[in-house]
Amino acid sequence: MTGPTRFEEYSEKYKDLFLMTRRGGILELRMHTNGGPLQFDWPVQAAYGHVWSDIGRDPENEVMILTGTGELWQIGNPEVWNTKYMDWPYRRKLEMYHESLRMIENMVHCLDIPTIGAVNGTGAHWQLGTLCDITICAEDTAFFDAHYLGGVPPGDGIVLTLQKILGSKKAAYYAYTGMNITAQEAIDLGLVSEVLPREQLLPRAWELAEMIMQAHRSTRHLTHSIVSHPWKQAFAENQGLQLTHQLYDMAIDEVGIQERLMKLKERFQRNGQ
């Protein structure tokens, strides 16, 4: 039988995107680009699906901490849309669909260990942090979804996360308005569990991880199975549908996302936002 990839191998393979530290069974996964906040692009999206699988298959990983670098969680990159999605080759469109699903679904289905999201600041794809079993964030973090304001249906998992945690009515409000959810509002709404100064964020994540490690291995794994099961249900039932809606709209969009995002950016700059 083919065994799991060794830590020394996959930590080296992903080092340009995810820096990994493991101590006493606790794996810290820090997203980055050139030592700064992770710059999201299509290779990063594809890498997510693979890294969750490699981490999940390694029995030496007992608790995972997911965090970013610096003051931002990760940075969205509108330049990746320099070719309109409707003009992408057929095969690449299909790959986009599968990679978008794996980015989220593999995190939910491949990790059988407790997870802690230490959201170190505002940024794109913050749903990865809130999909963790425990989520803590820096006190100046803002959560938002700008898909609709940018002219795209929100199907990448953010609104589904909001629907599951906040309820359908609040999720709809934030989907349409793109309004910020401050760190204090996030804790009041149940999106995060603790809000801390940034310098205390990772030490607290490790403290929580070490506390979790005090329980027996089967207790840890099966508790994670219990607390993550609602996410598995939600994504199995809805993520494919929501993502398909987003990609269909992008496939018939003659203007193109990049142009819409540039107009949105100009509007915010005019308004001093």
mmCIF file of C-alpha atoms in Angstrom:
data_model
loop_
_atom_site.group_PDB
_atom_site.id
_atom_site.type_symbol
_atom_site.label_atom_id
_atom_site.label_comp_id
_atom_site.label_asym_id
_atom_site.label_seq_id
_atom_site.Cartn_x
_atom_site.Cartn_y
_atom_site.Cartn_z
ATOM 1 C CA MET A 1 0.000 0.000 0.000
ATOM 2 C CA THR A 2 1.072 3.538 -0.670
ATOM 3 C CA GLY A 3 1.612 5.331 2.617
ATOM 4 C CA PRO A 4 1.166 9.016 3.464
ATOM 5 C CA THR A 5 3.648 11.631 2.299
ATOM 6 C CA ARG A 6 6.185 12.458 5.006
ATOM 7 C CA PHE A 7 6.135 15.873 6.703
ATOM 8 C CA GLU A 8 9.643 16.638 5.456
ATOM 9 C CA GLU A 9 8.445 16.144 1.883
ATOM 10 C CA TYR A 10 5.162 18.046 1.812
ATOM 11 C CA SER A 11 6.388 20.899 4.037
ATOM 12 C CA GLU A 12 9.162 21.421 1.488
ATOM 13 C CA LYS A 13 6.780 21.066 -1.467
ATOM 14 C CA TYR A 14 4.457 23.832 -0.229
ATOM 15 C CA LYS A 15 7.029 26.120 1.426
ATOM 16 C CA ASP A 16 6.526 28.964 -1.089
ATOM 17 C CA LEU A 17 2.846 29.174 -0.104
ATOM 18 C CA PHE A 18 2.489 27.528 3.308
ATOM 19 C CA LEU A 19 5.190 27.553 5.971
ATOM 20 C CA MET A 20 4.754 24.629 8.339
ATOM 21 C CA THR A 21 5.952 24.159 11.900
ATOM 22 C CA ARG A 22 5.161 21.025 13.885
ATOM 23 C CA ARG A 23 5.786 20.486 17.559
ATOM 24 C CA GLY A 24 4.314 17.770 19.766
ATOM 25 C CA GLY A 25 1.747 16.794 17.150
ATOM 26 C CA ILE A 26 0.572 20.392 16.640
ATOM 27 C CA LEU A 27 0.965 21.647 13.070
ATOM 28 C CA GLU A 28 1.047 25.396 12.408
ATOM 29 C CA LEU A 29 0.275 26.223 8.780
ATOM 30 C CA ARG A 30 1.116 29.841 7.934
ATOM 31 C CA MET A 31 0.042 31.187 4.557
ATOM 32 C CA HIS A 32 2.485 33.565 2.867
ATOM 33 C CA THR A 33 3.913 34.946 -0.360
ATOM 34 C CA ASN A 34 7.586 35.952 -0.205
ATOM 35 C CA GLY A 35 7.325 36.315 3.566
ATOM 36 C CA GLY A 36 4.288 38.609 3.415
ATOM 37 C CA PRO A 37 0.530 38.032 3.215
ATOM 38 C CA LEU A 38 -0.484 35.262 0.827
ATOM 39 C CA GLN A 39 -1.204 36.603 -2.666
ATOM 40 C CA PHE A 40 -4.097 34.520 -3.969
ATOM 41 C CA ASP A 41 -3.927 33.215 -7.543
ATOM 42 C CA TRP A 42 -4.926 30.084 -9.433
ATOM 43 C CA PRO A 43 -1.873 27.990 -8.422
ATOM 44 C CA VAL A 44 -2.673 28.856 -4.786
ATOM 45 C CA GLN A 45 -6.281 27.740 -5.255
ATOM 46 C CA ALA A 46 -5.130 24.402 -6.681
ATOM 47 C CA ALA A 47 -2.536 23.975 -3.911
ATOM 48 C CA TYR A 48 -5.171 24.266 -1.183
ATOM 49 C CA GLY A 49 -6.914 21.075 -2.271
ATOM 50 C CA HIS A 50 -3.612 19.176 -2.258
ATOM 51 C CA VAL A 51 -2.236 20.511 1.023
ATOM 52 C CA TRP A 52 -5.383 19.519 2.970
ATOM 53 C CA SER A 53 -5.031 15.997 1.611
ATOM 54 C CA ASP A 54 -1.336 15.680 2.494
ATOM 55 C CA ILE A 55 -1.844 17.068 5.999
ATOM 56 C CA GLY A 56 -4.878 14.878 6.622
ATOM 57 C CA ARG A 57 -3.109 11.674 5.591
ATOM 58 C CA ASP A 58 -0.160 12.206 7.941
ATOM 59 C CA PRO A 59 -0.927 10.463 11.258
ATOM 60 C CA GLU A 60 1.700 12.586 13.028
ATOM 61 C CA ASN A 61 -0.539 15.654 12.671
ATOM 62 C CA GLU A 62 -2.873 15.827 15.686
ATOM 63 C CA VAL A 63 -4.066 19.463 15.762
ATOM 64 C CA MET A 64 -3.767 22.096 13.018
ATOM 65 C CA ILE A 65 -3.454 25.860 13.427
ATOM 66 C CA LEU A 66 -4.172 27.875 10.276
ATOM 67 C CA THR A 67 -2.985 31.481 10.129
ATOM 68 C CA GLY A 68 -1.645 34.161 7.800
ATOM 69 C CA THR A 69 1.385 36.445 7.689
ATOM 70 C CA GLY A 70 1.608 40.049 8.832
ATOM 71 C CA GLU A 71 -1.511 42.152 9.213
ATOM 72 C CA LEU A 72 -3.608 40.567 6.434
ATOM 73 C CA TRP A 73 -5.167 37.104 6.137
ATOM 74 C CA GLN A 74 -4.547 36.895 2.393
ATOM 75 C CA ILE A 75 -4.756 39.255 -0.569
ATOM 76 C CA GLY A 76 -7.172 38.859 -3.462
ATOM 77 C CA ASN A 77 -5.658 39.505 -6.866
ATOM 78 C CA PRO A 78 -7.956 40.941 -9.587
ATOM 79 C CA GLU A 79 -5.117 40.593 -12.111
ATOM 80 C CA VAL A 80 -5.880 36.867 -12.363
ATOM 81 C CA TRP A 81 -8.998 37.878 -14.315
ATOM 82 C CA ASN A 82 -7.083 39.512 -17.188
ATOM 83 C CA THR A 83 -8.822 37.000 -19.493
ATOM 84 C CA LYS A 84 -12.606 36.965 -19.305
ATOM 85 C CA TYR A 85 -13.857 33.705 -17.855
ATOM 86 C CA MET A 86 -16.187 33.225 -20.829
ATOM 87 C CA ASP A 87 -13.058 33.148 -23.037
ATOM 88 C CA TRP A 88 -11.182 30.564 -20.958
ATOM 89 C CA PRO A 89 -10.531 27.208 -22.646
ATOM 90 C CA TYR A 90 -13.218 24.627 -21.894
ATOM 91 C CA ARG A 91 -10.809 22.349 -20.010
ATOM 92 C CA ARG A 92 -9.573 25.202 -17.807
ATOM 93 C CA LYS A 93 -13.143 26.140 -16.884
ATOM 94 C CA LEU A 94 -13.761 22.576 -15.744
ATOM 95 C CA GLU A 95 -10.509 22.585 -13.746
ATOM 96 C CA MET A 96 -11.593 25.843 -12.110
ATOM 97 C CA TYR A 97 -14.824 24.214 -10.964
ATOM 98 C CA HIS A 98 -13.067 21.225 -9.405
ATOM 99 C CA GLU A 99 -10.262 23.282 -7.811
ATOM 100 C CA SER A 100 -12.778 25.695 -6.286
ATOM 101 C CA LEU A 101 -14.650 22.780 -4.718
ATOM 102 C CA ARG A 102 -11.515 21.014 -3.452
ATOM 103 C CA MET A 103 -10.230 24.205 -1.834
ATOM 104 C CA ILE A 104 -13.144 24.024 0.624
ATOM 105 C CA GLU A 105 -14.370 20.432 0.531
ATOM 106 C CA ASN A 106 -10.948 18.860 1.077
ATOM 107 C CA MET A 107 -10.469 21.019 4.147
ATOM 108 C CA VAL A 108 -13.762 19.767 5.540
ATOM 109 C CA HIS A 109 -13.465 16.124 4.481
ATOM 110 C CA CYS A 110 -9.706 15.379 4.527
ATOM 111 C CA LEU A 111 -8.827 16.755 7.960
ATOM 112 C CA ASP A 112 -9.849 14.369 10.743
ATOM 113 C CA ILE A 113 -8.128 16.370 13.477
ATOM 114 C CA PRO A 114 -9.112 19.420 15.548
ATOM 115 C CA THR A 115 -8.454 22.697 13.736
ATOM 116 C CA ILE A 116 -7.908 26.256 14.985
ATOM 117 C CA GLY A 117 -8.213 29.287 12.719
ATOM 118 C CA ALA A 118 -6.086 32.203 13.915
ATOM 119 C CA VAL A 119 -7.314 34.978 11.602
ATOM 120 C CA ASN A 120 -4.559 37.575 11.777
ATOM 121 C CA GLY A 121 -6.328 40.304 9.815
ATOM 122 C CA THR A 122 -8.729 41.261 7.057
ATOM 123 C CA GLY A 123 -8.441 39.473 3.742
ATOM 124 C CA ALA A 124 -9.875 37.289 1.018
ATOM 125 C CA HIS A 125 -11.177 33.748 1.560
ATOM 126 C CA TRP A 126 -11.552 34.236 5.297
ATOM 127 C CA GLN A 127 -14.084 31.383 5.319
ATOM 128 C CA LEU A 128 -11.121 29.005 5.624
ATOM 129 C CA GLY A 129 -10.465 30.425 9.080
ATOM 130 C CA THR A 130 -14.079 30.211 10.192
ATOM 131 C CA LEU A 131 -14.437 26.636 8.943
ATOM 132 C CA CYS A 132 -11.961 25.581 11.615
ATOM 133 C CA ASP A 133 -13.372 24.046 14.800
ATOM 134 C CA ILE A 134 -12.254 27.061 16.839
ATOM 135 C CA THR A 135 -11.747 30.513 15.318
ATOM 136 C CA ILE A 136 -9.982 33.434 16.957
ATOM 137 C CA CYS A 137 -9.065 36.715 15.291
ATOM 138 C CA ALA A 138 -7.029 39.884 15.671
ATOM 139 C CA GLU A 139 -8.970 42.834 17.054
ATOM 140 C CA ASP A 140 -8.744 44.950 13.864
ATOM 141 C CA THR A 141 -9.999 42.161 11.577
ATOM 142 C CA ALA A 142 -12.989 42.878 9.324
ATOM 143 C CA PHE A 143 -14.972 40.158 7.555
ATOM 144 C CA PHE A 144 -16.832 40.938 4.327
ATOM 145 C CA ASP A 145 -17.870 39.528 0.959
ATOM 146 C CA ALA A 146 -17.484 41.840 -2.059
ATOM 147 C CA HIS A 147 -18.629 39.383 -4.734
ATOM 148 C CA TYR A 148 -22.001 41.021 -5.354
ATOM 149 C CA LEU A 149 -20.566 44.542 -5.329
ATOM 150 C CA GLY A 150 -18.031 43.352 -7.893
ATOM 151 C CA GLY A 151 -20.789 42.014 -10.137
ATOM 152 C CA VAL A 152 -20.419 38.296 -9.354
ATOM 153 C CA PRO A 153 -22.781 35.934 -7.480
ATOM 154 C CA PRO A 154 -21.172 34.873 -4.166
ATOM 155 C CA GLY A 155 -20.592 31.158 -4.638
ATOM 156 C CA ASP A 156 -17.123 30.503 -3.243
ATOM 157 C CA GLY A 157 -18.253 29.437 0.231
ATOM 158 C CA ILE A 158 -18.275 32.741 2.117
ATOM 159 C CA VAL A 159 -22.041 33.266 1.952
ATOM 160 C CA LEU A 160 -22.655 29.596 2.692
ATOM 161 C CA THR A 161 -20.514 30.030 5.800
ATOM 162 C CA LEU A 162 -22.506 33.128 6.765
ATOM 163 C CA GLN A 163 -25.799 31.308 6.167
ATOM 164 C CA LYS A 164 -24.737 28.449 8.416
ATOM 165 C CA ILE A 165 -23.423 30.613 11.270
ATOM 166 C CA LEU A 166 -25.506 33.810 11.090
ATOM 167 C CA GLY A 167 -28.721 32.540 9.509
ATOM 168 C CA SER A 168 -30.216 33.229 6.100
ATOM 169 C CA LYS A 169 -31.496 36.764 6.749
ATOM 170 C CA LYS A 170 -28.242 38.242 8.094
ATOM 171 C CA ALA A 171 -26.250 36.368 5.455
ATOM 172 C CA ALA A 172 -28.386 37.888 2.696
ATOM 173 C CA TYR A 173 -27.822 41.377 4.097
ATOM 174 C CA TYR A 174 -24.039 41.021 4.121
ATOM 175 C CA ALA A 175 -24.078 39.348 0.674
ATOM 176 C CA TYR A 176 -25.943 42.225 -0.963
ATOM 177 C CA THR A 177 -24.312 45.127 0.886
ATOM 178 C CA GLY A 178 -20.731 43.919 1.243
ATOM 179 C CA MET A 179 -20.755 45.568 4.679
ATOM 180 C CA ASN A 180 -17.863 44.899 7.040
ATOM 181 C CA ILE A 181 -18.348 42.689 10.068
ATOM 182 C CA THR A 182 -15.946 44.024 12.690
ATOM 183 C CA ALA A 183 -14.128 41.717 15.069
ATOM 184 C CA GLN A 184 -16.463 42.691 17.913
ATOM 185 C CA GLU A 185 -19.522 42.135 15.707
ATOM 186 C CA ALA A 186 -18.024 38.801 14.618
ATOM 187 C CA ILE A 187 -17.827 37.570 18.194
ATOM 188 C CA ASP A 188 -21.351 38.842 18.920
ATOM 189 C CA LEU A 189 -22.677 37.041 15.826
ATOM 190 C CA GLY A 190 -20.831 33.817 16.625
ATOM 191 C CA LEU A 191 -18.440 34.011 13.652
ATOM 192 C CA VAL A 192 -15.399 33.850 15.966
ATOM 193 C CA SER A 193 -14.839 32.705 19.550
ATOM 194 C CA GLU A 194 -12.200 35.141 20.797
ATOM 195 C CA VAL A 195 -10.794 38.530 19.753
ATOM 196 C CA LEU A 196 -7.225 39.375 20.754
ATOM 197 C CA PRO A 197 -4.423 41.850 20.048
ATOM 198 C CA ARG A 198 -2.467 40.522 17.075
ATOM 199 C CA GLU A 199 0.665 39.804 19.113
ATOM 200 C CA GLN A 200 -1.368 37.508 21.398
ATOM 201 C CA LEU A 201 -3.124 35.627 18.588
ATOM 202 C CA LEU A 202 -0.662 32.824 17.812
ATOM 203 C CA PRO A 203 0.370 32.236 21.442
ATOM 204 C CA ARG A 204 -3.320 31.816 22.277
ATOM 205 C CA ALA A 205 -3.811 29.450 19.322
ATOM 206 C CA TRP A 206 -0.941 27.295 20.580
ATOM 207 C CA GLU A 207 -2.348 27.412 24.110
ATOM 208 C CA LEU A 208 -5.689 26.136 22.815
ATOM 209 C CA ALA A 209 -3.964 23.466 20.720
ATOM 210 C CA GLU A 210 -1.954 22.239 23.708
ATOM 211 C CA MET A 211 -5.130 22.100 25.781
ATOM 212 C CA ILE A 212 -6.817 20.018 23.075
ATOM 213 C CA MET A 213 -3.806 17.676 23.005
ATOM 214 C CA GLN A 214 -4.420 16.727 26.650
ATOM 215 C CA ALA A 215 -7.283 14.439 25.618
ATOM 216 C CA HIS A 216 -6.878 10.928 24.251
ATOM 217 C CA ARG A 217 -6.276 10.619 20.495
ATOM 218 C CA SER A 218 -9.636 8.998 19.757
ATOM 219 C CA THR A 219 -11.432 11.636 21.832
ATOM 220 C CA ARG A 220 -9.786 14.400 19.810
ATOM 221 C CA HIS A 221 -10.511 12.838 16.444
ATOM 222 C CA LEU A 222 -14.102 11.866 17.179
ATOM 223 C CA THR A 223 -14.917 15.235 18.768
ATOM 224 C CA HIS A 224 -13.684 16.865 15.570
ATOM 225 C CA SER A 225 -15.929 14.511 13.604
ATOM 226 C CA ILE A 226 -18.915 15.645 15.667
ATOM 227 C CA VAL A 227 -18.259 19.390 15.472
ATOM 228 C CA SER A 228 -17.343 19.351 11.759
ATOM 229 C CA HIS A 229 -20.301 17.234 10.653
ATOM 230 C CA PRO A 230 -22.650 20.227 10.118
ATOM 231 C CA TRP A 231 -20.089 21.680 7.690
ATOM 232 C CA LYS A 232 -19.865 18.395 5.802
ATOM 233 C CA GLN A 233 -23.640 18.377 5.448
ATOM 234 C CA ALA A 234 -23.816 22.025 4.392
ATOM 235 C CA PHE A 235 -21.142 21.757 1.737
ATOM 236 C CA ALA A 236 -22.425 18.436 0.396
ATOM 237 C CA GLU A 237 -25.893 19.923 -0.012
ATOM 238 C CA ASN A 238 -25.141 23.457 -1.179
ATOM 239 C CA GLN A 239 -21.570 24.251 -2.220
ATOM 240 C CA GLY A 240 -21.775 22.685 -5.680
ATOM 241 C CA LEU A 241 -25.014 24.558 -6.393
ATOM 242 C CA GLN A 242 -23.719 27.933 -5.194
ATOM 243 C CA LEU A 243 -20.397 27.591 -7.017
ATOM 244 C CA THR A 244 -22.161 26.588 -10.249
ATOM 245 C CA HIS A 245 -24.335 29.704 -10.046
ATOM 246 C CA GLN A 246 -21.240 31.882 -9.697
ATOM 247 C CA LEU A 247 -19.340 30.202 -12.529
ATOM 248 C CA TYR A 248 -22.360 30.254 -14.858
ATOM 249 C CA ASP A 249 -22.753 33.996 -14.395
ATOM 250 C CA MET A 250 -19.037 34.466 -15.017
ATOM 251 C CA ALA A 251 -19.289 32.333 -18.189
ATOM 252 C CA ILE A 252 -21.925 34.632 -19.738
ATOM 253 C CA ASP A 253 -20.382 37.898 -18.489
ATOM 254 C CA GLU A 254 -19.317 39.912 -21.539
ATOM 255 C CA VAL A 255 -17.808 42.708 -19.458
ATOM 256 C CA GLY A 256 -15.437 40.586 -17.372
ATOM 257 C CA ILE A 257 -14.721 40.502 -13.660
ATOM 258 C CA GLN A 258 -11.493 42.480 -13.793
ATOM 259 C CA GLU A 259 -13.193 45.497 -15.367
ATOM 260 C CA ARG A 260 -15.982 45.333 -12.790
ATOM 261 C CA LEU A 261 -13.475 45.120 -9.930
ATOM 262 C CA MET A 262 -11.509 48.089 -11.261
ATOM 263 C CA LYS A 263 -14.691 50.165 -11.424
ATOM 264 C CA LEU A 264 -15.553 49.076 -7.877
ATOM 265 C CA LYS A 265 -12.064 50.054 -6.688
ATOM 266 C CA GLU A 266 -12.357 53.478 -8.370
ATOM 267 C CA ARG A 267 -15.738 54.041 -6.717
ATOM 268 C CA PHE A 268 -14.347 53.245 -3.284
ATOM 269 C CA GLN A 269 -11.382 55.572 -3.877
ATOM 270 C CA ARG A 270 -13.677 58.429 -4.927
ATOM 271 C CA ASN A 271 -15.721 57.934 -1.784
ATOM 272 C CA GLY A 272 -12.632 57.818 0.400
ATOM 273 C CA GLN A 273 -13.278 54.195 1.452
#
